[in-house]
Coordinates of C-alpha atoms in Angstrom, one line a residue:
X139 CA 6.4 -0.2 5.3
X140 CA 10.0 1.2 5.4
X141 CA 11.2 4.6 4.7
X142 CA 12.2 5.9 1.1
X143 CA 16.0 5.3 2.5
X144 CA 15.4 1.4 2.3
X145 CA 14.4 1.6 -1.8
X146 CA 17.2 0.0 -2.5
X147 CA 16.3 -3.0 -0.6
X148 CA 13.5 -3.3 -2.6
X149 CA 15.8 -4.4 -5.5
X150 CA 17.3 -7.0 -3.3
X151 CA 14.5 -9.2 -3.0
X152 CA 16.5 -12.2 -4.8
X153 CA 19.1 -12.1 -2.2
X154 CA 19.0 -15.3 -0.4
X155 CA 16.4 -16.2 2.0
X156 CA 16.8 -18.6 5.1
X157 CA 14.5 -21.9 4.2
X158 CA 11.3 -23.0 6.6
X159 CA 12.8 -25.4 9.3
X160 CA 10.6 -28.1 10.4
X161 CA 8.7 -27.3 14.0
X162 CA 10.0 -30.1 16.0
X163 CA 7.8 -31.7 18.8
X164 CA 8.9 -30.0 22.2
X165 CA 10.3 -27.2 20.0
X166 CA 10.8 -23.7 22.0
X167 CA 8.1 -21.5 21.6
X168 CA 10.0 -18.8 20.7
X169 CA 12.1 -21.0 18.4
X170 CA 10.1 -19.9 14.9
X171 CA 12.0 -17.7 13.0
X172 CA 8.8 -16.2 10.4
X173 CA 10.9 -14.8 7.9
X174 CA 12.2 -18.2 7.0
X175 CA 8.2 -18.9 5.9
X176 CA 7.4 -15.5 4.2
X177 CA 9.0 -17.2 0.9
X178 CA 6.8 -20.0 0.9
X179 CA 4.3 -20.6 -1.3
X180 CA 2.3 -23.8 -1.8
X181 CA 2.9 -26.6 0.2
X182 CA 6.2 -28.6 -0.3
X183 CA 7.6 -25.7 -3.2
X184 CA 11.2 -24.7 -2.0
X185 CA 11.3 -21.1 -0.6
X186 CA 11.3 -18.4 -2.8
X187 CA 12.6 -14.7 -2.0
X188 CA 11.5 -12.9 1.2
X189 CA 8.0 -11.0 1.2
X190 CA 9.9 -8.6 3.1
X191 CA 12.8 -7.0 3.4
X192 CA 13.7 -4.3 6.0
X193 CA 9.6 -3.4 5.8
X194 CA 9.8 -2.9 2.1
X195 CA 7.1 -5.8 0.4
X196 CA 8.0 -7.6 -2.6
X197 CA 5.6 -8.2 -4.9
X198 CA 3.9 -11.6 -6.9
X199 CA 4.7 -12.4 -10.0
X200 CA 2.8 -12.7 -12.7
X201 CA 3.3 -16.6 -12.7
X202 CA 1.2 -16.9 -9.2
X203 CA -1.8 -14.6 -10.1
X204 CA -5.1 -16.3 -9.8
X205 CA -7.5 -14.4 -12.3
X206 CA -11.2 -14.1 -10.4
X207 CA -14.1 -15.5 -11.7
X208 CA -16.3 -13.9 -9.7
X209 CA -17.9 -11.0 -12.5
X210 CA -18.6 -8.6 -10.1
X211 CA -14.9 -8.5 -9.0
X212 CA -13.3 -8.4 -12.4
X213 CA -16.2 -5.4 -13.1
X214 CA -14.2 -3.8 -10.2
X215 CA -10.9 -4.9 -11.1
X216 CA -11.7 -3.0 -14.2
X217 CA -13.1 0.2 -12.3
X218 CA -9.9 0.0 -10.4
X219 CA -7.7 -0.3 -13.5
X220 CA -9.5 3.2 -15.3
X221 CA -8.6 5.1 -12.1
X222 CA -5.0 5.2 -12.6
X223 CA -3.7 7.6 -9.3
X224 CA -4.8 7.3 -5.8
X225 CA -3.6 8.7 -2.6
X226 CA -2.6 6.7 0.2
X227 CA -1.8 7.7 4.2
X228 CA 0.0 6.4 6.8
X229 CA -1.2 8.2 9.6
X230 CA -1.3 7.6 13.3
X231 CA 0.0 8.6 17.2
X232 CA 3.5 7.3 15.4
X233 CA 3.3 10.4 13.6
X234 CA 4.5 12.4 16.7
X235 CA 8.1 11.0 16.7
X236 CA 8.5 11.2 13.2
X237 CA 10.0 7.8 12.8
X238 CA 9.1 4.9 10.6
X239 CA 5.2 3.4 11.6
X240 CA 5.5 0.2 13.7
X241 CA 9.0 -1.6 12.8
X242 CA 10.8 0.1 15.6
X243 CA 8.8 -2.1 18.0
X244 CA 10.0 -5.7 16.4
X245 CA 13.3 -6.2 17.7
X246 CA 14.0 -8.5 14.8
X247 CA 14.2 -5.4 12.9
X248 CA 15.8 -3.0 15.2
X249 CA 19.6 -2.7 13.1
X250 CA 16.9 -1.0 10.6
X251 CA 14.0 0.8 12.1
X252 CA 15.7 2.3 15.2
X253 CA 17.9 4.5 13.3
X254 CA 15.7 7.7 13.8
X255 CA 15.5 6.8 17.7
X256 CA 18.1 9.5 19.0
X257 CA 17.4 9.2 22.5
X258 CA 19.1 7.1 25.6
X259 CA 16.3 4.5 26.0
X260 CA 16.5 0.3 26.2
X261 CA 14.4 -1.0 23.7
X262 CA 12.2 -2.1 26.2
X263 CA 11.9 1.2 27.5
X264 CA 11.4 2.7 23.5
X265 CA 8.5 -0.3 22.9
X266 CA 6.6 1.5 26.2
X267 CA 6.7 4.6 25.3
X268 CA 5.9 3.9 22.0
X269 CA 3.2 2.0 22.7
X270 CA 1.9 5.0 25.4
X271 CA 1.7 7.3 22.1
X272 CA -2.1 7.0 22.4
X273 CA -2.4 8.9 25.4
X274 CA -0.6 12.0 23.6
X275 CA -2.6 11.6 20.5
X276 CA -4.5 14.3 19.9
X277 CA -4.7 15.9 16.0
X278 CA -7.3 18.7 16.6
X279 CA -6.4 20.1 13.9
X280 CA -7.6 17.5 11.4
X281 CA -10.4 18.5 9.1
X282 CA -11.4 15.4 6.9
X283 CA -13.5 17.6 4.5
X284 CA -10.1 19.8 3.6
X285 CA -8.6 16.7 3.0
X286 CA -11.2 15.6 0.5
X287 CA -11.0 18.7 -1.5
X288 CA -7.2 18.7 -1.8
X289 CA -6.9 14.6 -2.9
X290 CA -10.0 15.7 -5.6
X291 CA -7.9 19.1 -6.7
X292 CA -5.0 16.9 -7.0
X293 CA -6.8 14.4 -9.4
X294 CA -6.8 11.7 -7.3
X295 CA -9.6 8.7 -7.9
X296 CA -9.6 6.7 -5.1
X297 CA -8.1 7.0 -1.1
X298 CA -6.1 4.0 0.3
X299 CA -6.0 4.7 4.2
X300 CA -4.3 3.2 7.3
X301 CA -7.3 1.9 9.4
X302 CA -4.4 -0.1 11.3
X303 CA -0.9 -0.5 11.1
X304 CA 0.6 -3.6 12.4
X305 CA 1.2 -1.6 16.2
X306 CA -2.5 -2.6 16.4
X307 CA -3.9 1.0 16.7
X308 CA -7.2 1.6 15.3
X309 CA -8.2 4.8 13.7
X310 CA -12.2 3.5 13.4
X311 CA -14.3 3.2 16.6
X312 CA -13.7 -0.6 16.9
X313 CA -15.7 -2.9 19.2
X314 CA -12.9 -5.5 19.4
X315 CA -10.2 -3.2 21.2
X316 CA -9.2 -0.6 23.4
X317 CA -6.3 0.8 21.6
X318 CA -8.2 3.6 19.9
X319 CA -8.7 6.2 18.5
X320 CA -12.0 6.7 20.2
X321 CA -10.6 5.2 23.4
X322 CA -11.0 7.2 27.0
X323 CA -7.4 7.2 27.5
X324 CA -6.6 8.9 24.0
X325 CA -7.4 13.1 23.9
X326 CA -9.0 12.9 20.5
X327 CA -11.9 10.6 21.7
X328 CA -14.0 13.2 22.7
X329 CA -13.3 15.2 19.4
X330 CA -16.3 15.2 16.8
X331 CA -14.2 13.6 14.1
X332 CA -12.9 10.7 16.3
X333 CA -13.8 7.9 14.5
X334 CA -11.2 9.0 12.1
X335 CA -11.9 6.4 9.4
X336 CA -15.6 7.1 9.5
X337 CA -14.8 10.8 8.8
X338 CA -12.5 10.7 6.2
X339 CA -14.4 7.5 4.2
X340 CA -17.6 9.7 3.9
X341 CA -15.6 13.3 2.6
X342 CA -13.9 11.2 0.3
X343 CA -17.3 9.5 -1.1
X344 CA -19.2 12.5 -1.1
X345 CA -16.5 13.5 -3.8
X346 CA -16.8 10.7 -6.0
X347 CA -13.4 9.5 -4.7
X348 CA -13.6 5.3 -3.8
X349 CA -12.6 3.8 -0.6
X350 CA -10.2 1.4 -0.1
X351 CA -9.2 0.3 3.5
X352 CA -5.6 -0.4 4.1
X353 CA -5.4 -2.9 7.1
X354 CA -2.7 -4.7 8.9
X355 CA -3.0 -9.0 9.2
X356 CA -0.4 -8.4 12.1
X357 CA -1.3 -6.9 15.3
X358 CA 1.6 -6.3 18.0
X359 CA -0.3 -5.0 20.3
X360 CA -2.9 -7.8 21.1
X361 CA -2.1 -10.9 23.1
X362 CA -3.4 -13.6 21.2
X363 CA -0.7 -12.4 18.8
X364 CA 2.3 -10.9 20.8
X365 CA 3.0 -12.4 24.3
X366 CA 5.1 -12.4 27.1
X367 CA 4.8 -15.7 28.8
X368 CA 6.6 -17.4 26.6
X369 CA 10.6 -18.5 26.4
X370 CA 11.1 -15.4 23.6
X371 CA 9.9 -13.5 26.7
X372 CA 9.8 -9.8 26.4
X373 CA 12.0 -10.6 22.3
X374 CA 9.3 -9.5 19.6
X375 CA 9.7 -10.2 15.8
X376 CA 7.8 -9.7 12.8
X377 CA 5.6 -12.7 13.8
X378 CA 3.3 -14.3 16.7
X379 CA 5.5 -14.7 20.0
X380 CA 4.6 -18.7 20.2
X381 CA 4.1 -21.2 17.3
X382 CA 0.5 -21.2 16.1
X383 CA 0.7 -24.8 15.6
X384 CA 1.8 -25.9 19.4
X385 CA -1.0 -23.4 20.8
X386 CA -4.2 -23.3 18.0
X387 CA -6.5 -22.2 21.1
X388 CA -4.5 -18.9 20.8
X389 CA -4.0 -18.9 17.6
X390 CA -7.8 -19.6 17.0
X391 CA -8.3 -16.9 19.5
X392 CA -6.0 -14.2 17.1
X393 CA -8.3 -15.2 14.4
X394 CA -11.3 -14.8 15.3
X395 CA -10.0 -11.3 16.6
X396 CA -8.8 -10.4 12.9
X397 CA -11.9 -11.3 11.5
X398 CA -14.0 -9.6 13.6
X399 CA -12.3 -6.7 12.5
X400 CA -12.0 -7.2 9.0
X401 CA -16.3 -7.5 9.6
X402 CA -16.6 -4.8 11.1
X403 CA -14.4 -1.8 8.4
X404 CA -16.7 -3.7 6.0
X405 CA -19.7 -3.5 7.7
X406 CA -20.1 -0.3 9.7
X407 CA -18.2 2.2 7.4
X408 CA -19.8 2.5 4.3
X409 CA -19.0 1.2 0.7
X410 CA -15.7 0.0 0.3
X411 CA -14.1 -0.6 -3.3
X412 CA -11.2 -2.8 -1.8
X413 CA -9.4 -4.0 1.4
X414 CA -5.3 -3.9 1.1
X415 CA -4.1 -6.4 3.8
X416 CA -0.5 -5.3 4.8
X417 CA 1.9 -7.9 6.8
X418 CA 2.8 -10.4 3.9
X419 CA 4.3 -12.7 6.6
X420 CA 0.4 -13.7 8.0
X421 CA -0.3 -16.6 5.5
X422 CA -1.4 -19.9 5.7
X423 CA 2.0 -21.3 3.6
X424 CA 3.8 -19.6 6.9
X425 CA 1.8 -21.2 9.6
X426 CA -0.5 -18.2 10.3
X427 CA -3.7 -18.9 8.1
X428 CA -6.4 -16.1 9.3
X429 CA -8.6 -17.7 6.8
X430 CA -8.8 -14.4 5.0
X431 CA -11.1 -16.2 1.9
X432 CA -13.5 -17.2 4.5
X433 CA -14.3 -14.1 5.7
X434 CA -13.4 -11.9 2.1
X435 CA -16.1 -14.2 0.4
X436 CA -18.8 -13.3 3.8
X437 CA -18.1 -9.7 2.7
X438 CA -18.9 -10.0 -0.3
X439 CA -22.2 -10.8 0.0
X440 CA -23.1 -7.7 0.9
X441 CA -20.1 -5.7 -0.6
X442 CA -20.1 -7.1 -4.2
X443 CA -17.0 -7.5 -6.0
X444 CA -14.8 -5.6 -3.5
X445 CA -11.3 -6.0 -4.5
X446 CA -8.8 -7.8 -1.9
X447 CA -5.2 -7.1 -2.2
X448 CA -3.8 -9.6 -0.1
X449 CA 0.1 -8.4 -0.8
X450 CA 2.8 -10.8 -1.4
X451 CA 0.3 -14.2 -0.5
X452 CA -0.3 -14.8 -4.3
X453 CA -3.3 -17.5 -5.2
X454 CA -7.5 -15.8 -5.4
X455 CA -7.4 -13.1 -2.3
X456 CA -4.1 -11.2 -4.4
X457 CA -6.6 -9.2 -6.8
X458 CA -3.7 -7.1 -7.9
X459 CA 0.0 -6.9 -6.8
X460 CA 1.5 -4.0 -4.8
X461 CA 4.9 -2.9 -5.9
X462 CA 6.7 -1.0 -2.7
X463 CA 8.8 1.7 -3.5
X464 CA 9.5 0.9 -6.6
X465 CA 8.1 0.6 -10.3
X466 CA 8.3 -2.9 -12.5
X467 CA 10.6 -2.5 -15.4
X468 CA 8.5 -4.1 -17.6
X469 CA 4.6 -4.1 -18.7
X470 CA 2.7 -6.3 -16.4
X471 CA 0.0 -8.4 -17.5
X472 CA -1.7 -8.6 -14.4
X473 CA -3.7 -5.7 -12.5
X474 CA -1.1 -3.9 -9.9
X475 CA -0.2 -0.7 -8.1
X476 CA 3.2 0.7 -7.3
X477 CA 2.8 2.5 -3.5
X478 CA 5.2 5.3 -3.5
X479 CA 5.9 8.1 -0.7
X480 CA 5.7 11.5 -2.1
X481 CA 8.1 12.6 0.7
X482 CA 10.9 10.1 1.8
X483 CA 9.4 8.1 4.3
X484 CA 5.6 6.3 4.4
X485 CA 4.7 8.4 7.7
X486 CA 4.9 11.5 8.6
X487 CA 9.0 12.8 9.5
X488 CA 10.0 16.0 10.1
X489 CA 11.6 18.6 7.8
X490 CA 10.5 16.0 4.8
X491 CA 11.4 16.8 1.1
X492 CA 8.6 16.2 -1.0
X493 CA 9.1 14.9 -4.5
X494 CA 7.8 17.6 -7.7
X495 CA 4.9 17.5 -9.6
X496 CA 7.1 16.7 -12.4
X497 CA 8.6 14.2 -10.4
X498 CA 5.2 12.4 -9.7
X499 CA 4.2 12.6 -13.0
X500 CA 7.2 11.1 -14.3
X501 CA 6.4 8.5 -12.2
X502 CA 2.6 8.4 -13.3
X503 CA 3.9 7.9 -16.9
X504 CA 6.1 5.3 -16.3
X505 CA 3.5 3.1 -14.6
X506 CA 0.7 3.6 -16.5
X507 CA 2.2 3.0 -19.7
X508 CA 3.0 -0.3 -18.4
X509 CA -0.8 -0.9 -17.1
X510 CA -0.2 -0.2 -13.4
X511 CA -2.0 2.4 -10.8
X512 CA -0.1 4.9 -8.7
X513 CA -0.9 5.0 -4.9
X514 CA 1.1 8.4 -3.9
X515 CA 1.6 7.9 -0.2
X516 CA 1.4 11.3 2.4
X517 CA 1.5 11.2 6.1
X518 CA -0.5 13.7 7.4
X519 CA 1.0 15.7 10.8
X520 CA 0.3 15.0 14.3
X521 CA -1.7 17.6 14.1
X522 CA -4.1 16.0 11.7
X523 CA -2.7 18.8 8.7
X524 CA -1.1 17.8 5.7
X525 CA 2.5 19.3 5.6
X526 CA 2.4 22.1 3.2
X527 CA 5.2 20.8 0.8
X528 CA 2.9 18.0 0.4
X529 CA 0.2 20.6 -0.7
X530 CA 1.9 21.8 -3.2
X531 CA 3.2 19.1 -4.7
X532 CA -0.4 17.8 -4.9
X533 CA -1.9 20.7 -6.3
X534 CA 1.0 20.7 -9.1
X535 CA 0.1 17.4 -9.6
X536 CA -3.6 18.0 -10.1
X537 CA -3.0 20.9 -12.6
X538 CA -1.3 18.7 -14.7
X539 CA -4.0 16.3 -14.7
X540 CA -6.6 18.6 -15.2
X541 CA -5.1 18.9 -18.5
X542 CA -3.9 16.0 -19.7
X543 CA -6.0 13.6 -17.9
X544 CA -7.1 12.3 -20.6
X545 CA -4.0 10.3 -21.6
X546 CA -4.2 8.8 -18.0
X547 CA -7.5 7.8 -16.8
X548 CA -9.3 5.1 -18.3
X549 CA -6.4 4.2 -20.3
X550 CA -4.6 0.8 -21.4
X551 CA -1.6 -0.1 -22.8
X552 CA -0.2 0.1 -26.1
X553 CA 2.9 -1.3 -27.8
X554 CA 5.8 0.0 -28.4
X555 CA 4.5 1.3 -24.5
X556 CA 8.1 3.0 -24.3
X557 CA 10.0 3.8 -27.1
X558 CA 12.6 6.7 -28.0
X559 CA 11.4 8.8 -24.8
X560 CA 8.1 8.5 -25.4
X561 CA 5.2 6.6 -23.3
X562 CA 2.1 5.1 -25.3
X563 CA -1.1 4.6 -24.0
X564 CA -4.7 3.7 -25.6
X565 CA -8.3 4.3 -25.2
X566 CA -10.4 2.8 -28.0
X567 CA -9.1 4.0 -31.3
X568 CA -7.3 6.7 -29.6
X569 CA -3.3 6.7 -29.4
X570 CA -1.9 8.9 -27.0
X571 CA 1.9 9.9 -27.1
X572 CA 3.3 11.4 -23.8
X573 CA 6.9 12.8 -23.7
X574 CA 7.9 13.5 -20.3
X575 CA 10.6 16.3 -19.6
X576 CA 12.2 14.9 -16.6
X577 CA 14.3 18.1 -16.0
X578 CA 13.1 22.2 -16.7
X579 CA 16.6 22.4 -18.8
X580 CA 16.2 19.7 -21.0
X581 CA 15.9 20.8 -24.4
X582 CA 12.0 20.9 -26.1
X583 CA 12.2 20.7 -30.2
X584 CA 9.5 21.5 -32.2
X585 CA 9.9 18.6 -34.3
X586 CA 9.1 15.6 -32.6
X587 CA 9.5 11.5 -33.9
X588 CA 7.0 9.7 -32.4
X589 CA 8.0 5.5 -33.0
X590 CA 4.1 4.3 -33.7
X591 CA 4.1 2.3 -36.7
X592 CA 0.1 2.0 -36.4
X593 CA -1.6 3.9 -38.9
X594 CA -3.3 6.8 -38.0
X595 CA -5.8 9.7 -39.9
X596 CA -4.6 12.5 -37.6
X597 CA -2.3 13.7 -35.4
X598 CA -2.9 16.4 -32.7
X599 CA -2.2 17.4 -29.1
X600 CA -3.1 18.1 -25.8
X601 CA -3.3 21.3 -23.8
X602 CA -2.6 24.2 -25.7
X603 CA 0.1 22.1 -28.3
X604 CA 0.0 23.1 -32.1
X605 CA 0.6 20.4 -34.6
X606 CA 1.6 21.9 -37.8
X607 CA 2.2 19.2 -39.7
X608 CA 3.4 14.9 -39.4
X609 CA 4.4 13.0 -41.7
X610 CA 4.6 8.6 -41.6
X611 CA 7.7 7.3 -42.1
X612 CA 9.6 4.2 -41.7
X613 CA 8.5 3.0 -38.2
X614 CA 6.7 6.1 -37.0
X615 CA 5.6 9.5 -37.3
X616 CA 7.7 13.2 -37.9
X617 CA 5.7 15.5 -36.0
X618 CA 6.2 19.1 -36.1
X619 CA 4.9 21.7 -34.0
X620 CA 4.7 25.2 -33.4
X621 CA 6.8 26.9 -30.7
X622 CA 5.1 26.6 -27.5
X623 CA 5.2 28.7 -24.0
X624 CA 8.6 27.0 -23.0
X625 CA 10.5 29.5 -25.8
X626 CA 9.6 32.7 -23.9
X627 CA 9.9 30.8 -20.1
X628 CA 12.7 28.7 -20.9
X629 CA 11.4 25.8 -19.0
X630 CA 10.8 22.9 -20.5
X631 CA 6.9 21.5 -19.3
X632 CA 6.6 18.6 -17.2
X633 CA 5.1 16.5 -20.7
X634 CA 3.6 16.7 -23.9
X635 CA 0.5 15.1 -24.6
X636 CA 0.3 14.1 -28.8
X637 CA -3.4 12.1 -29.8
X638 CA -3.4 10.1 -31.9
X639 CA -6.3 9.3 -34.0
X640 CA -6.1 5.6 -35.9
X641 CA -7.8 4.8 -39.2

């Protein structure tokens, strides 16, 4: 994923997309050009737009979800949809430059992702010293059980971490590779919280706050998947260095790789509510079938009805659909999650700006009153702290929750949904009304019209609100209230929370 700086991209997903040539007989190796097959969807569809763009995923639309039938996964899928706000990390040795995670090593996406390298290297030279960032790695000051407490002060219901980006380093003790956390050449190995993701999964649990492992289909650092000896040479793009379908002993060999993995997050680290595969490019329609199914429906066996999010593929491994970076502009009738950096970038960057807690929840607001989840990304510091701007923001966040939860978790839509600055959302016979104040200055009246044309047998609100009166009228409600804390601090509050109550 991209930096905050690419959002706009995001928005450009209908630009035009190059269309899937034909691998001739005798073809170069190094002659596949994947994002020409990211848009492709079934076989023999023409393409449609790029999965993505500059590192920023599109999503599916609505048109290509395949509803489960599998009970125990639409039980989660409805778990998943009461828990409204997670957090999500990037973390990892990239952390110590401060640049965007992993793009900087494909030189198909260098004009992008190279921006924040200010130093006189080749790219060559940049890809080796990037890739030696596991030597330096070394976050003795991480301390998963703070980072538990701050995600359950902040309100947050379920953890969505970076057990692999697509550089191929791995933050759990893996079997399958060297390029480790726990490895002897990295510092942190003989740390007592190296096995990072083994750590932070059971804080996280042991607060009631669910597990789902973010993990990358790509891996550039492994050979069955990037190589050298072949005519791209030392060239590295998104995708595999040779054509999976000229060399399937390779290719077979990548798979069975990715799979062990996969096995082993699921089986040696605990519950897990859901694995979120990243690298949208990795798809059969694209010549790169990992058989994900094969090994998701082994999994389940033994983790019942754990979600998979397999993120731009579409078809029955795409449980729900991942927004990047930006929000939908309309409900969705599908399950989905808009992932969204708190600060500007998706890992860690120096002397980041962090967005409010009126900021986030205008954000919250937005997307669950159009039936999505919020996955509020940090990175953490090389240093294994969160950045203190980051604290705060959370813990602004969390307040706000604390009191007006209610209109969030566990919720569902509710028509009008938006209407007249005001967001609707519904649990049983319970309307709630939520008027966001997207700036201190704006202006807070103590008559309020809320557009529900329901009918209702009382009106009240949340935190600390008085209704004095409301009265129906033509295609909604008058509500008036008595003047609250904002006449004597002359700030407006980051929302107003009115329930409710049908007949």
């Amino acid at each position: 994923m991209a930096e905050t700086d690419r959002l706009g991209l995001a928005e450009e997903m209908a630009a035009e997309v190059a269309s899937r040539e034909k691998v001739q007989e005798g073809q170069e190796a190094g002659a596949q050009e994947e994002e020409a097959l990211e848009g492709r969807t079934d076989a023999g569809e023409e393409p449609k737009t790029e999965a993505v763009v500059a590192g920023v995923h599109n999503y599916s639309s609505e048109e290509r979800y395949v509803r489960p039938t599998d009970e125990k996964v639409l039980r989660k899928l409805e778990w998943f949809q009461d828990q409204k706000i997670g957090l999500m990390m990037h973390w990892g040795p990239y952390s110590q430059l401060g640049i965007v995670e992993s793009w900087a090593l494909s030189d198909q996406d260098a004009d992008w992702s190279r921006d924040g390298i200010d130093w006189e290297v080749t790219g060559e030279e940049f890809k080796q010293e990037y890739f030696a960032l596991n030597k330096t790695f070394n976050p003795i000051r991480f301390e998963p059980e703070k980072w538990a407490d701050l995600a359950k002060e902040a309100g947050m219901r379920y953890f969505l971490f970076t057990t692999k980006h697509h550089d191929g380093f791995c933050m759990w003790d893996t079997q399958y590779s060297d390029y480790k956390v726990t490895s002897p050449d990295c510092p942190f190995h003989t740390h007592k919280y190296a096995d990072i993701c083994a750590h932070l999964f059971e804080s996280f649990r042991k607060r009631g706050i669910g597990i789902v492992a973010y993990f990358s289909k790509a891996d550039w650092h492994v050979d069955s998947y990037w190589r050298e000896d072949t005519l791209k040479g030392s060239f590295k793009s998104r995708g595999p260095s040779y054509v999976p379908a000229q060399d399937p002993e390779q290719w077979e060999r990548f798979v069975e790789f990715t799979q062990n993995q996969i096995r082993e997050l699921a089986t040696g680290y605990g519950r897990l509510e859901g694995m979120w595969f990243d690298a949208g490019w990795v798809c059969e329609q694209a010549g790169q079938d990992i058989r994900l199914g094969e090994v998701i429906d082994q999994i389940r066996q033994f983790q019942p009805g754990m979600l998979c999010a397999d993120r731009t593929v579409g078809g029955p491994y795409e449980n729900y659909v991942t927004p990047e970076q930006c929000v939908p502009p309309k409900p969705l009738s599908i399950p989905w999650e808009s992932c969204i950096t708190l600060g500007t970038s998706f890992s860690f960057k120096y002397e980041d700006t962090y967005k409010s807690p009126r900021q986030v929840i205008g954000l919250l607001v937005d997307i669950v009153v159009k039936g999505g989840n919020l996955a509020i990304n940090v990175g953490p510091q090389p240093d294994g702290r969160i950045p203190q701007g980051a604290i705060l923001s959370l813990k602004g966040i969390g307040a706000w929750l604390a009191r007006y939860g209610e209109a969030i978790y566990g919720t569902r839509v509710c028509a009008p949904y938006q209407k007249d600055g005001i967001g609707f959302t519904r649990k049983g016979n319970t309307v709630y009304a939520i008027q966001v104040f997207a700036q201190e200055a704006d202006p807070v009246e103590d008559t309020l019209w809320i557009p529900y044309e329901g009918a209702v047998e009382g009106i009240t609100a949340l935190g600390g609100v008085q209704v004095l009166s409301y009265e129906q009228r033509k295609g909604g409600y008058q509500v008036v209230t008595k003047p609250g804390d904002h006449q004597e601090t002359g700030k407006a509050p980051i929302a107003r929370v009115f329930v409710l109550k049908q007949a």
